[in-house]
mmCIF file of C-alpha atoms in Angstrom:
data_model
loop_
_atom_site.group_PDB
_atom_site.id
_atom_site.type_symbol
_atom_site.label_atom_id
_atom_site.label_comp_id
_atom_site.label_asym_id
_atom_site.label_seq_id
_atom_site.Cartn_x
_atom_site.Cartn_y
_atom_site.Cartn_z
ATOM 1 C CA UNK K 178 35.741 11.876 -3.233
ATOM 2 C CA UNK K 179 35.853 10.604 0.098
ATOM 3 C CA UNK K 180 39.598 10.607 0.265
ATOM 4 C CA UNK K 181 39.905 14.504 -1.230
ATOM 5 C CA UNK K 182 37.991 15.548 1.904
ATOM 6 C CA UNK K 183 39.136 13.415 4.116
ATOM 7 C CA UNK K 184 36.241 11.516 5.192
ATOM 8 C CA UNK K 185 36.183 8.472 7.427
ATOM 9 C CA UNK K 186 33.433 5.934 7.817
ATOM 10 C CA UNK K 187 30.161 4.912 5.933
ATOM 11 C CA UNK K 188 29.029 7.472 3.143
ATOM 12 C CA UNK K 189 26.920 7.208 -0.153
ATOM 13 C CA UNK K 190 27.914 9.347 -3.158
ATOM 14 C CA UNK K 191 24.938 9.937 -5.419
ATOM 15 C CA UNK K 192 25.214 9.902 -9.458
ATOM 16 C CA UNK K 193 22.506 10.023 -11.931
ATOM 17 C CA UNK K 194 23.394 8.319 -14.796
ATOM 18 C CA UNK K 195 22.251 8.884 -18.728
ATOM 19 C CA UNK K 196 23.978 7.334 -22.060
ATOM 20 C CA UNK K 197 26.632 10.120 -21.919
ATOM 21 C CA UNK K 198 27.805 9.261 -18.447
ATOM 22 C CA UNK K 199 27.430 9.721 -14.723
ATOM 23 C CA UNK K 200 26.716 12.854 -12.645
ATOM 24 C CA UNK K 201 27.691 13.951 -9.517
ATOM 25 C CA UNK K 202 24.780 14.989 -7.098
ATOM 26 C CA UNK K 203 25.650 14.820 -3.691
ATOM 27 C CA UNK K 204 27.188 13.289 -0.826
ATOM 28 C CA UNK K 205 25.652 11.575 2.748
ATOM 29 C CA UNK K 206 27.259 11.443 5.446
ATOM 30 C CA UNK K 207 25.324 8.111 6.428
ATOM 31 C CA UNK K 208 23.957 4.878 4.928
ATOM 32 C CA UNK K 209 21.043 5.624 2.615
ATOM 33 C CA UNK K 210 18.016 3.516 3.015
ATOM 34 C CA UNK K 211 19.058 1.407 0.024
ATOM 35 C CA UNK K 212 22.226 0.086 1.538
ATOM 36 C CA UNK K 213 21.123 -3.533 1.787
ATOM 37 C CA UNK K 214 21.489 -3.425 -2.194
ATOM 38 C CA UNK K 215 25.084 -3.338 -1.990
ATOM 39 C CA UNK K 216 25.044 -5.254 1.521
ATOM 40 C CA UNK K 217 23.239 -8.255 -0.629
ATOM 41 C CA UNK K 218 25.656 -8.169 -3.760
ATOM 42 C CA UNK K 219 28.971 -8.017 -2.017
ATOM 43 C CA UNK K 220 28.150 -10.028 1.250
ATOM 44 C CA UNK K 221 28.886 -7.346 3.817
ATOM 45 C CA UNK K 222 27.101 -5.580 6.473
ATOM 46 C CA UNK K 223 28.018 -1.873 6.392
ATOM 47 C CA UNK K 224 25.921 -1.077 9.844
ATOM 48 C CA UNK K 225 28.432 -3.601 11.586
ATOM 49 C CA UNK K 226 31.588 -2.233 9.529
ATOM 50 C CA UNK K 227 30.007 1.653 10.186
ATOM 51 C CA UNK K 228 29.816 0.840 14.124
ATOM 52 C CA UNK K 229 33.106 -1.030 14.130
ATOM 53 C CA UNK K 230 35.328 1.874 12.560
ATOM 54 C CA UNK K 231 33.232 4.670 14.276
ATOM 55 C CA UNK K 232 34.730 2.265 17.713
ATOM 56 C CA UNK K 233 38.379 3.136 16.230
ATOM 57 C CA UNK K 234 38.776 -0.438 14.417
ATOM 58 C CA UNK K 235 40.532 -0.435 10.996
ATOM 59 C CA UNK K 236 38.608 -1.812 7.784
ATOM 60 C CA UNK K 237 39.636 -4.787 7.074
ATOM 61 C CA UNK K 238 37.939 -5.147 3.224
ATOM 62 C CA UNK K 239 39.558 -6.578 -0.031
ATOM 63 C CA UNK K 240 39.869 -3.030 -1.894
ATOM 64 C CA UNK K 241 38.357 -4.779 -4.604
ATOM 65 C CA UNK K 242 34.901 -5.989 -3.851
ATOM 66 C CA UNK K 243 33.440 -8.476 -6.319
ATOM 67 C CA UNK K 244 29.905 -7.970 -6.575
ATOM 68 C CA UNK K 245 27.631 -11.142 -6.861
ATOM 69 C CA UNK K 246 24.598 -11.446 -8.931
ATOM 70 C CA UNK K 247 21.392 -8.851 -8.722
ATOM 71 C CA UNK K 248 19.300 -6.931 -5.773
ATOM 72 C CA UNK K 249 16.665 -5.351 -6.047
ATOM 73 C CA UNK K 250 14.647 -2.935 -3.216
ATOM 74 C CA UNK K 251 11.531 -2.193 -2.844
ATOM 75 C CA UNK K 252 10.027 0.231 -0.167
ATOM 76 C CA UNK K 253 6.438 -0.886 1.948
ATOM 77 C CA UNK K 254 4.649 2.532 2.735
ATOM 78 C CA UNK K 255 1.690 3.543 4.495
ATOM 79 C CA UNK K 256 0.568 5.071 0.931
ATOM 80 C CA UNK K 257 -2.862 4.602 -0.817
ATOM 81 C CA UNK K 258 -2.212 3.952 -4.375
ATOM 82 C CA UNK K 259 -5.874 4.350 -5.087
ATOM 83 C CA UNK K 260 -6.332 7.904 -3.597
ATOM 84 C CA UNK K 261 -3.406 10.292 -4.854
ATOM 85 C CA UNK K 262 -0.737 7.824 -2.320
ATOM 86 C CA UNK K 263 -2.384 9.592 0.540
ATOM 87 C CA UNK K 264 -1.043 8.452 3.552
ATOM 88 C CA UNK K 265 -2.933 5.863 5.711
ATOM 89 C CA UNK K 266 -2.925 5.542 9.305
ATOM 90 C CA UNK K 267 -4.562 2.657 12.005
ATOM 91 C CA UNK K 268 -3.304 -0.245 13.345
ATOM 92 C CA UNK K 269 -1.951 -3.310 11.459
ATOM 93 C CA UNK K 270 -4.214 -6.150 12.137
ATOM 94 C CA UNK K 271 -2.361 -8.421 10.175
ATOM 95 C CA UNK K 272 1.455 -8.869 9.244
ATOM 96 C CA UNK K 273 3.045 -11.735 7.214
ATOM 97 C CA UNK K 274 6.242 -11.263 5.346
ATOM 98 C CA UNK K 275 7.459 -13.567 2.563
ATOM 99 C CA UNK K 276 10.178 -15.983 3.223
ATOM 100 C CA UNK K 277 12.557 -17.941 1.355
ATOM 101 C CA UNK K 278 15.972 -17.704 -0.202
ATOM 102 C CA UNK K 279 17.593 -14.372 -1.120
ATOM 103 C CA UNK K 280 14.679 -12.847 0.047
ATOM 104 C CA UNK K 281 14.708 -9.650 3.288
ATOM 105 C CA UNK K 282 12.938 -7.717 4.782
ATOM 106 C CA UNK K 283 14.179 -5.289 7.125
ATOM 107 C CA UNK K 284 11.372 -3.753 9.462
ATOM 108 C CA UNK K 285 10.394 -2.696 12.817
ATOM 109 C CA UNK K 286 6.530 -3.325 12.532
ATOM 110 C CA UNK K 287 4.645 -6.630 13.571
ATOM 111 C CA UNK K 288 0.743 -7.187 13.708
ATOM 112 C CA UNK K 289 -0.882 -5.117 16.571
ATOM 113 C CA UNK K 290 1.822 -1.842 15.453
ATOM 114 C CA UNK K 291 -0.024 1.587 15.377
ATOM 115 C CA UNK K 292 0.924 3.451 12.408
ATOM 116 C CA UNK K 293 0.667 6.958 13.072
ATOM 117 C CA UNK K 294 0.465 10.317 11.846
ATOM 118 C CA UNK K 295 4.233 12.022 12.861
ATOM 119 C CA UNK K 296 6.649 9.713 11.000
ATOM 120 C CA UNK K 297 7.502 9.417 7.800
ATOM 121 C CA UNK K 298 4.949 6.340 5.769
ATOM 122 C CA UNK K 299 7.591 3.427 5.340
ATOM 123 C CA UNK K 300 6.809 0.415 7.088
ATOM 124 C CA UNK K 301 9.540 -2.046 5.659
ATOM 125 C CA UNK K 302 11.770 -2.405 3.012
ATOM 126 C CA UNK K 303 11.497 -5.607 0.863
ATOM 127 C CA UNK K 304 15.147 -6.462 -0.896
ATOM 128 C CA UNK K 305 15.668 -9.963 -2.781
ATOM 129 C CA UNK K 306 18.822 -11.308 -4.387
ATOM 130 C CA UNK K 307 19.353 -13.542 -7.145
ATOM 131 C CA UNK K 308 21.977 -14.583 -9.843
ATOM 132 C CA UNK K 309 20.703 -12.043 -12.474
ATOM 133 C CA UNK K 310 17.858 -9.444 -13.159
ATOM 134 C CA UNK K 311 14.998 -11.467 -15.012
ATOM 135 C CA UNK K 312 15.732 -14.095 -11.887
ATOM 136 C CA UNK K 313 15.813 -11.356 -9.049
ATOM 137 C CA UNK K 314 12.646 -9.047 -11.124
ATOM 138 C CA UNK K 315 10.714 -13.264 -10.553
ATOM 139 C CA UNK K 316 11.956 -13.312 -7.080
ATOM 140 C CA UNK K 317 10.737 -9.917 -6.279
ATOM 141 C CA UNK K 318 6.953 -10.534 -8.139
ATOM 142 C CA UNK K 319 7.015 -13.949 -5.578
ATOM 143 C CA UNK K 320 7.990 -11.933 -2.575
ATOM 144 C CA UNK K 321 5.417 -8.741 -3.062
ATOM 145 C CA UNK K 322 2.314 -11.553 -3.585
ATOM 146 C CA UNK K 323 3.024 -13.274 -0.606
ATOM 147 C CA UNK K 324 3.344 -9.832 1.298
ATOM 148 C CA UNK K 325 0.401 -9.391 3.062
ATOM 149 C CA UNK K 326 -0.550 -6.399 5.354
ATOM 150 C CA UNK K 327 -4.115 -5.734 6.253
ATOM 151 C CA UNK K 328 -5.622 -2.766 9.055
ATOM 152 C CA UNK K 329 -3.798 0.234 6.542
ATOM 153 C CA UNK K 330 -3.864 1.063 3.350
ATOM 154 C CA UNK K 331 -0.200 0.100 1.578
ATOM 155 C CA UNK K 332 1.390 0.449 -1.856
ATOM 156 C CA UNK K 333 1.599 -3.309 -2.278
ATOM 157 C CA UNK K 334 -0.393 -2.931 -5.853
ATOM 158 C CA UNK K 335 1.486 -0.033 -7.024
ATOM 159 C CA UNK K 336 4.834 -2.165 -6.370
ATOM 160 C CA UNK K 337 2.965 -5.347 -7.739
ATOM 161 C CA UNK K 338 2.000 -3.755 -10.805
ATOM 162 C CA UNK K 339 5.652 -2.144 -10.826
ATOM 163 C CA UNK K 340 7.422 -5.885 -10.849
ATOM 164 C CA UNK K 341 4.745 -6.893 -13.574
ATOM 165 C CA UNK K 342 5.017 -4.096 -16.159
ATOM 166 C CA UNK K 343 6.839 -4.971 -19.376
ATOM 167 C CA UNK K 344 9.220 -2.199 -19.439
ATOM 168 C CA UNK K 345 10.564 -2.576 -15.749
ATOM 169 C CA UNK K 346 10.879 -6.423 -16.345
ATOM 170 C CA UNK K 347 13.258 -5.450 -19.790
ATOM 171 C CA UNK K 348 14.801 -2.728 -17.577
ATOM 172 C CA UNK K 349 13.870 -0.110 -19.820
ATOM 173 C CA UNK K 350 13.948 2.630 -17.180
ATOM 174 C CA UNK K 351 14.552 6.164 -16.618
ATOM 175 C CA UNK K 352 12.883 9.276 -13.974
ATOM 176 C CA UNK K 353 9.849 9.371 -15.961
ATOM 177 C CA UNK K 354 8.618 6.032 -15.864
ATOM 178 C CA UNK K 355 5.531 6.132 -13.836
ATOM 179 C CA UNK K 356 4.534 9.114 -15.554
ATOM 180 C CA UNK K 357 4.620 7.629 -18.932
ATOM 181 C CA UNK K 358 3.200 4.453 -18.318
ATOM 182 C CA UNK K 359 1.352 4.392 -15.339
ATOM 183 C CA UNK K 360 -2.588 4.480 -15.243
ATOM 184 C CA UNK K 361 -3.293 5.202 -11.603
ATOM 185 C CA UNK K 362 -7.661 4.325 -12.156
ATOM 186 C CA UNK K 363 -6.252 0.730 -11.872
ATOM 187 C CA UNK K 364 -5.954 1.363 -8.169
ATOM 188 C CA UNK K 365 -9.327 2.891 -7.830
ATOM 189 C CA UNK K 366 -11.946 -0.075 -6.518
ATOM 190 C CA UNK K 367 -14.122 -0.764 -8.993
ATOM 191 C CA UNK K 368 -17.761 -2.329 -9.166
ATOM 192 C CA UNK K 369 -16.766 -6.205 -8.723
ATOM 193 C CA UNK K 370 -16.543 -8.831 -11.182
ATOM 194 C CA UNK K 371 -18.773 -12.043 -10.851
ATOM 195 C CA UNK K 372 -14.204 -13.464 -9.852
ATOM 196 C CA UNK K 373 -14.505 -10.756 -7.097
ATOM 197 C CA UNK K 374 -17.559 -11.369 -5.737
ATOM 198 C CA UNK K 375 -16.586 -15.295 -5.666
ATOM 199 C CA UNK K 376 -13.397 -14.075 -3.740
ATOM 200 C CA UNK K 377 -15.809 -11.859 -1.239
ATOM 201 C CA UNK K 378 -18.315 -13.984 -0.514
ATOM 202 C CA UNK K 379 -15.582 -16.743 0.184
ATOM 203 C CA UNK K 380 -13.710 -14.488 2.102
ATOM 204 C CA UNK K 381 -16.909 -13.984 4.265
ATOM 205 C CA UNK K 382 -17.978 -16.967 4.996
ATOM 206 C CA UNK K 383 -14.074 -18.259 5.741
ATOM 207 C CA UNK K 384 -14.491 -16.072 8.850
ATOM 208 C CA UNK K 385 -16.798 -17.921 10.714
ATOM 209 C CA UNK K 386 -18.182 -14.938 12.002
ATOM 210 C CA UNK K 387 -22.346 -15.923 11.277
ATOM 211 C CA UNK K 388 -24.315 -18.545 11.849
ATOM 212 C CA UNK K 389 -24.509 -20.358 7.990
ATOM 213 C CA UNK K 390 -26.724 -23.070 9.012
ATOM 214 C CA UNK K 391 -30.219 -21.807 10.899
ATOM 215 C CA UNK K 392 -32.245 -25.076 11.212
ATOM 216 C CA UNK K 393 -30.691 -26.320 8.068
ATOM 217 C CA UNK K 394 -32.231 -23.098 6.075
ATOM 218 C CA UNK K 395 -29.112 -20.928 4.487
ATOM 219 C CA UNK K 396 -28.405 -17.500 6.392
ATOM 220 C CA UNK K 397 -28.971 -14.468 4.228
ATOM 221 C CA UNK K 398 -26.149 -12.765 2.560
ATOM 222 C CA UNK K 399 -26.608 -9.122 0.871
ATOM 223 C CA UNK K 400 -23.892 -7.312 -0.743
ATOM 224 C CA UNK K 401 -23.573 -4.899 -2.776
ATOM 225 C CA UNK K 402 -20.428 -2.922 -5.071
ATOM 226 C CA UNK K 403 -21.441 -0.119 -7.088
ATOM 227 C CA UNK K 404 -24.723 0.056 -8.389
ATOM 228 C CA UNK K 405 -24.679 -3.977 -8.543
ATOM 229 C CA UNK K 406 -26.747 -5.534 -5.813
ATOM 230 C CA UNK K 407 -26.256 -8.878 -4.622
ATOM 231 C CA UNK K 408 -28.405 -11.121 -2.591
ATOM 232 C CA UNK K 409 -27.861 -14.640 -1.354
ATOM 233 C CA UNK K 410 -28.306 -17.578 1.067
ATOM 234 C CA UNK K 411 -25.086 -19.340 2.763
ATOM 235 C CA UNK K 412 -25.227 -22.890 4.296
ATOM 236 C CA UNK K 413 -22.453 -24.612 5.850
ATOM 237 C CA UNK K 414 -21.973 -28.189 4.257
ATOM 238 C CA UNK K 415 -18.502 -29.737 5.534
ATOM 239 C CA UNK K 416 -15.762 -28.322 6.663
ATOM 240 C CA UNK K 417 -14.425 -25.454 3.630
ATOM 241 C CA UNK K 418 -17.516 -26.336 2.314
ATOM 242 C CA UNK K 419 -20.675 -24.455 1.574
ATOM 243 C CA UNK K 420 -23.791 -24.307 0.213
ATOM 244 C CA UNK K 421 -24.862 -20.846 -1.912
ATOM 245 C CA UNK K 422 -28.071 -19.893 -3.536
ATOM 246 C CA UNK K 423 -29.026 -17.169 -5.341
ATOM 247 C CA UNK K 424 -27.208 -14.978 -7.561
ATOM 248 C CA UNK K 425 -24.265 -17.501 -6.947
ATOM 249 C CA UNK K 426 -25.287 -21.319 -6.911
ATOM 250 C CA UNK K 427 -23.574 -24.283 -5.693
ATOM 251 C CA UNK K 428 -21.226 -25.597 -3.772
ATOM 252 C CA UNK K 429 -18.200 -22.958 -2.263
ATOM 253 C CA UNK K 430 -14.905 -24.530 -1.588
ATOM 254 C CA UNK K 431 -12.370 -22.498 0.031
ATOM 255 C CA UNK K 432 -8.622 -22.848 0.518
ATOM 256 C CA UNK K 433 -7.082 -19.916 2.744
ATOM 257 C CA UNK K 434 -3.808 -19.110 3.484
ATOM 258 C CA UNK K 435 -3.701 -15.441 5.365
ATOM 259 C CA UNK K 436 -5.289 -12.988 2.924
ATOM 260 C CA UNK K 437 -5.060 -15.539 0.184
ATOM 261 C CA UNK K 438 -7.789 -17.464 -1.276
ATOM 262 C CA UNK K 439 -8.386 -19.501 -3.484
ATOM 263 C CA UNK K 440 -12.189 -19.997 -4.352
ATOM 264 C CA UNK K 441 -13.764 -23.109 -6.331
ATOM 265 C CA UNK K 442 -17.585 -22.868 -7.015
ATOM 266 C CA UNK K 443 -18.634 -26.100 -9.669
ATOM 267 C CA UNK K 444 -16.687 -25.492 -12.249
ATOM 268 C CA UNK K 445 -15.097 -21.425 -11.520
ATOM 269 C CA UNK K 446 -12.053 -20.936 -9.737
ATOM 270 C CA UNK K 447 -11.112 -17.814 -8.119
ATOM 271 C CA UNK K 448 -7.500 -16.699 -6.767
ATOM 272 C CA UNK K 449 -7.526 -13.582 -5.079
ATOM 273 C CA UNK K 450 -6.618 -11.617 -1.666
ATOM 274 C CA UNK K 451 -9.453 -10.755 0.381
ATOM 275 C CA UNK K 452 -9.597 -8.021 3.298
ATOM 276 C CA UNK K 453 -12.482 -8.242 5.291
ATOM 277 C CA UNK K 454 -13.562 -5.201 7.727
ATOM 278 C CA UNK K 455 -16.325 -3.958 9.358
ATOM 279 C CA UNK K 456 -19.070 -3.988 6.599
ATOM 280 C CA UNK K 457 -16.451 -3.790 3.827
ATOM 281 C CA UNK K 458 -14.772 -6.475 1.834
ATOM 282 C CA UNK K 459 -11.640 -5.397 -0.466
ATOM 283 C CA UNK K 460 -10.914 -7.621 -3.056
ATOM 284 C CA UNK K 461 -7.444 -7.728 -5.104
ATOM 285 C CA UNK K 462 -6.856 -10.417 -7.753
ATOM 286 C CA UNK K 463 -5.371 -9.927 -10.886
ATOM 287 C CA UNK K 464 -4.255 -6.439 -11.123
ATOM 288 C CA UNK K 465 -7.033 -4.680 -9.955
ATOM 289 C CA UNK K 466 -8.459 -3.673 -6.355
ATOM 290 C CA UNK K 467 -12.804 -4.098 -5.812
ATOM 291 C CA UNK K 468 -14.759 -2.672 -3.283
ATOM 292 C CA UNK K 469 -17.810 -5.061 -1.841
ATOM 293 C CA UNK K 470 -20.072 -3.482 0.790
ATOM 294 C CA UNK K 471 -21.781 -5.663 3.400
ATOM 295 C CA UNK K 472 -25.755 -4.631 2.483
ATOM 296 C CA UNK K 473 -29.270 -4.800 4.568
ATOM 297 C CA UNK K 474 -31.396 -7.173 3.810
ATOM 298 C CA UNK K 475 -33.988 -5.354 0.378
ATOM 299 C CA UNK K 476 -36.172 -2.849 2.428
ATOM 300 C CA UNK K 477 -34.157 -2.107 5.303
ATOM 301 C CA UNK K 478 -32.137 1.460 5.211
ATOM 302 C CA UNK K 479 -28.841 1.237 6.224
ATOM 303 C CA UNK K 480 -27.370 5.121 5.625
ATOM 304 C CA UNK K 481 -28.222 7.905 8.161
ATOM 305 C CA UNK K 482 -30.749 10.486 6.413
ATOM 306 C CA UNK K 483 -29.971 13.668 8.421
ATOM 307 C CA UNK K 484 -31.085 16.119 5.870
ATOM 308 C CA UNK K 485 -27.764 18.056 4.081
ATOM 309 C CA UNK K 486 -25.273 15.979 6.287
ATOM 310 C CA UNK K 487 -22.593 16.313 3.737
ATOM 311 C CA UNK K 488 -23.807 18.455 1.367
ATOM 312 C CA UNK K 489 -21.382 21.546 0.948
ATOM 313 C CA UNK K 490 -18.984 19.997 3.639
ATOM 314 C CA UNK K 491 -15.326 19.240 2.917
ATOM 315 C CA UNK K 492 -13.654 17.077 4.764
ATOM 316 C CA UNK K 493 -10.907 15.172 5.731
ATOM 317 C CA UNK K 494 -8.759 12.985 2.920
ATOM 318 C CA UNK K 495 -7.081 10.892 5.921
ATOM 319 C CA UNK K 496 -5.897 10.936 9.409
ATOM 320 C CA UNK K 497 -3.782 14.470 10.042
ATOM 321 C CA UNK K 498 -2.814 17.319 12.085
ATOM 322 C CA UNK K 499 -4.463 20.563 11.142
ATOM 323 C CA UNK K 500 -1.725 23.149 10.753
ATOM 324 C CA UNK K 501 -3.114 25.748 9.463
ATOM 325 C CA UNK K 502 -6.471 26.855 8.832
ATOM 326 C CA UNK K 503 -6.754 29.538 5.761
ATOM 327 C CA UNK K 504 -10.687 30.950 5.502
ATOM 328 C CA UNK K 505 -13.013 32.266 8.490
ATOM 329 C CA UNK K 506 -17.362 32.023 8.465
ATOM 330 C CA UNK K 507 -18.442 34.610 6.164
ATOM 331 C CA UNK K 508 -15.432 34.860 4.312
ATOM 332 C CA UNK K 509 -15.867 34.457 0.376
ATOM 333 C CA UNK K 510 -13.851 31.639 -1.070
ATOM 334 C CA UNK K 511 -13.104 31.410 -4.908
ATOM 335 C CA UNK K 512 -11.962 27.710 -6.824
ATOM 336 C CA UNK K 513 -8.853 26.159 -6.034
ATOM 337 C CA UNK K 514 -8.302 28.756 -3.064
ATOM 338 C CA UNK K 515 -6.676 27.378 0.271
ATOM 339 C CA UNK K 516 -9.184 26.209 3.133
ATOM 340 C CA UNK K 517 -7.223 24.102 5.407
ATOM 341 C CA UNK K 518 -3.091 22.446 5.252
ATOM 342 C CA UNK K 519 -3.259 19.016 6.693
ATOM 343 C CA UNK K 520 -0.125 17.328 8.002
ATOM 344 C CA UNK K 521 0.492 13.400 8.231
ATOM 345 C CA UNK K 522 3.566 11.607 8.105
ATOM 346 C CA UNK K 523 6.168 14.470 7.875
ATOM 347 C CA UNK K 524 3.414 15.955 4.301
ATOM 348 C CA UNK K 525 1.833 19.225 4.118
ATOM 349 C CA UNK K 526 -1.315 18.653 2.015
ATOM 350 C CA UNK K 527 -3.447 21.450 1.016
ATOM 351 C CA UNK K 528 -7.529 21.153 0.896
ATOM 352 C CA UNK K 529 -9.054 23.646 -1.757
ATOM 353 C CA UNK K 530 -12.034 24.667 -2.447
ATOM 354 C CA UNK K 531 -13.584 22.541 -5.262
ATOM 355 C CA UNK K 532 -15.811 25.759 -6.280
ATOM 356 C CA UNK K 533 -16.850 29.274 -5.542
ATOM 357 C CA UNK K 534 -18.734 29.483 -2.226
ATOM 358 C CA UNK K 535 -18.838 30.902 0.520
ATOM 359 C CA UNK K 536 -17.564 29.686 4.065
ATOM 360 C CA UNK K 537 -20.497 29.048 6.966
ATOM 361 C CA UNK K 538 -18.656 27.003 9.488
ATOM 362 C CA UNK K 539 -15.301 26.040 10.523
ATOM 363 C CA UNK K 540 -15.151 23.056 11.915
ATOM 364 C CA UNK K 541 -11.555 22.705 12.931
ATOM 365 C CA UNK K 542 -8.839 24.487 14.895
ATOM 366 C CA UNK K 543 -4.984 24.854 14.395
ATOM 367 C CA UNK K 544 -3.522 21.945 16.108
ATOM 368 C CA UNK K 545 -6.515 19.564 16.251
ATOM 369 C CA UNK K 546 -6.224 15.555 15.181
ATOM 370 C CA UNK K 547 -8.914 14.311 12.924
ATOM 371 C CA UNK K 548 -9.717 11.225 11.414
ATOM 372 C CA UNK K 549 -10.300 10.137 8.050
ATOM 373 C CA UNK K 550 -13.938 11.891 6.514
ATOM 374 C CA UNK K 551 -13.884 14.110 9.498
ATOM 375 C CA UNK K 552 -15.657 17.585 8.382
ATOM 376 C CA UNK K 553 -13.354 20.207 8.244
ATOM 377 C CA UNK K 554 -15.301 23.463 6.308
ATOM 378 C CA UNK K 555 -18.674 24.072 5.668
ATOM 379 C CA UNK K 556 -19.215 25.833 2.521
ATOM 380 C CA UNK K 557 -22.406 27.191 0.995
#
């Protein structure tokens, strides 16, 4: 193809493929994004090669490459798996990539980055190389557990649950995979398990952020995920060590490395990754994600009680750019019908009325930035 049209320097010519044959899409005029696929199977670097011939140099390749073993690519976005892959915004608190042989990562974030609202959601792009498939689909369930990214929401358990799934490990594939066999309510966070809980309160008290020993009597601990409730008292023992009562009893020991944890209370043993934020604890082990709130103490209120503060008010899914707002006060709005578009990270996303109302407020103008839960419409 290249050679009919006369084209000189890096390209990639797209084929879909079935059991008849390949198909001709289309042709780039520039590296995709997967190019350190073929970089890691044939040993090249086509960015070098790309910049070399574009400076007037002559390639100076075998013309038959011989590829070496399997690569496989994953993409790290700014995506929440658990709501729709909305996109997430903030700033990454924490940033640890996995190491070790055949394994990449190409990326131009660190701890500290901003992720914001006008670029598209990829933060890095995870590649690992091995001898064959089954060895590069291990390598690649290694390299997304060690991946750890807290401060935005990511699709780290969407790709996790990718490199664990039976069919993608057998490389039974096609375009319709994730709509045949994925169940996206794994994502959602669920009311913990007595493992989660374990992995929260561990996570907690790993921080060193309160006082666990008052005068030798345990510090109070209240949480609470769902409708389940939990209330107990945290002394510190020895170092990694503490003392629980309540609901959970016994001695904690806690081994951390970054997010991961690794939990031992008498004879239970918790592995896990644990997130800790301002009065929330999120809670990933196995192949499901759990929600733990940070609770008052029983009696004390801890929610604001302005009277109708969100009732009949839609608001914001995530961090966006209003772009265009669709209903006025007074106007008459039926189900499903357009309210407000939303843009973040080069999306359009529409916000519909859930239900036939009618519109009392606007709280939002063409143009304006608003965060996450931010009211957009009053309806009523």
């Amino acid at each position: 193809i290249a050679t009919s049209i006369g084209y000189v320097n890096a390209g990639t010519v797209e084929f879909m493929l079935d059991r008849s044959g390949y198909y001709f899409l289309e042709m780039n005029a520039r590296l995709q994004v997967e190019h350190p696929v073929t970089e890691m199977i044939y040993g090249i670097d086509l960015v070098q090669w790309q910049l070399r011939i574009a400076a007037g140099e002559r390639l100076e390749l075998p013309r038959e490459l011989t590829p070496r073993g399997w690569a496989i690519e994953a993409r790290i976005t700014a995506e929440d798996p658990a709501h729709a892959m909305l996109p997430s915004s903030g700033t990454i608190v924490s940033w640890q990539e996995p190491k070790g042989p055949g394994i990449r990562v190409d990326t131009g974030v660190t701890g500290a980055s901003i992720v914001g609202l006008d670029y598209d959601s990829m933060l890095a792009k995870l590649i690992v190389h091995a001898p064959d498939r089954p060895s590069a689909v291990t390598s690649l369930q290694r390299a997304l557990d060690e991946f750890e990214i807290e401060g935005v929401q990511t699709n780290l358990p969407l790709l996790e649950w990718i490199a664990h799934d039976e069919a993608f490990r057998s490389g039974d594939l096609g375009t319709s995979f994730l709509a045949q066999r994925l169940d996206e309510s794994r994502f959602v966070p669920t009311t913990a398990s007595r493992d989660a809980v374990l992995l929260a309160v561990a996570g907690i008290v790993a921080r060193d952020a309160l006082p666990w020993r008052i005068g030798g009597v345990g510090s109070p601990l209240f949480l609470e995920s769902g409708e389940r409730r939990i209330a107990l008292w945290v002394s510190a023992a020895a170092p990694a060590t503490w003392r629980l009562s309540g609901e959970l009893g016994g001695t904690l020991r806690v081994e951390r490395d970054g997010a991961r944890i690794v939990a031992q209370l008498g004879g239970e043993r918790a592995v896990g990754r644990v997130a800790v934020d301002t009065g929330a604890v999120v809670v990933r082990t196995g192949d499901r994600t759990y929600m733990v709130q940070l609770a008052a103490s029983p009696g004390m209120s801890t929610r604001a009680t302005t009277s109708g503060e969100s009732n009949g008010r839609v608001a914001s899914p995530m961090p966006g750019r209003v772009v265009r707002v669709a209903v006025a006060p007074g106007e008459n709005v039926k189900p499903h019908q357009l309210l407000v578009v939303l843009e973040a990270m080069k999306m359009e996303h529409r916000i519909e009325a859930s239900l036939a109302a009618r519109v009392r407020a606007v709280m939002v103008h063409e143009g304006e930035i608003v965060a996450g839960g931010a009211p957009l419409v009053e309806l009523g």
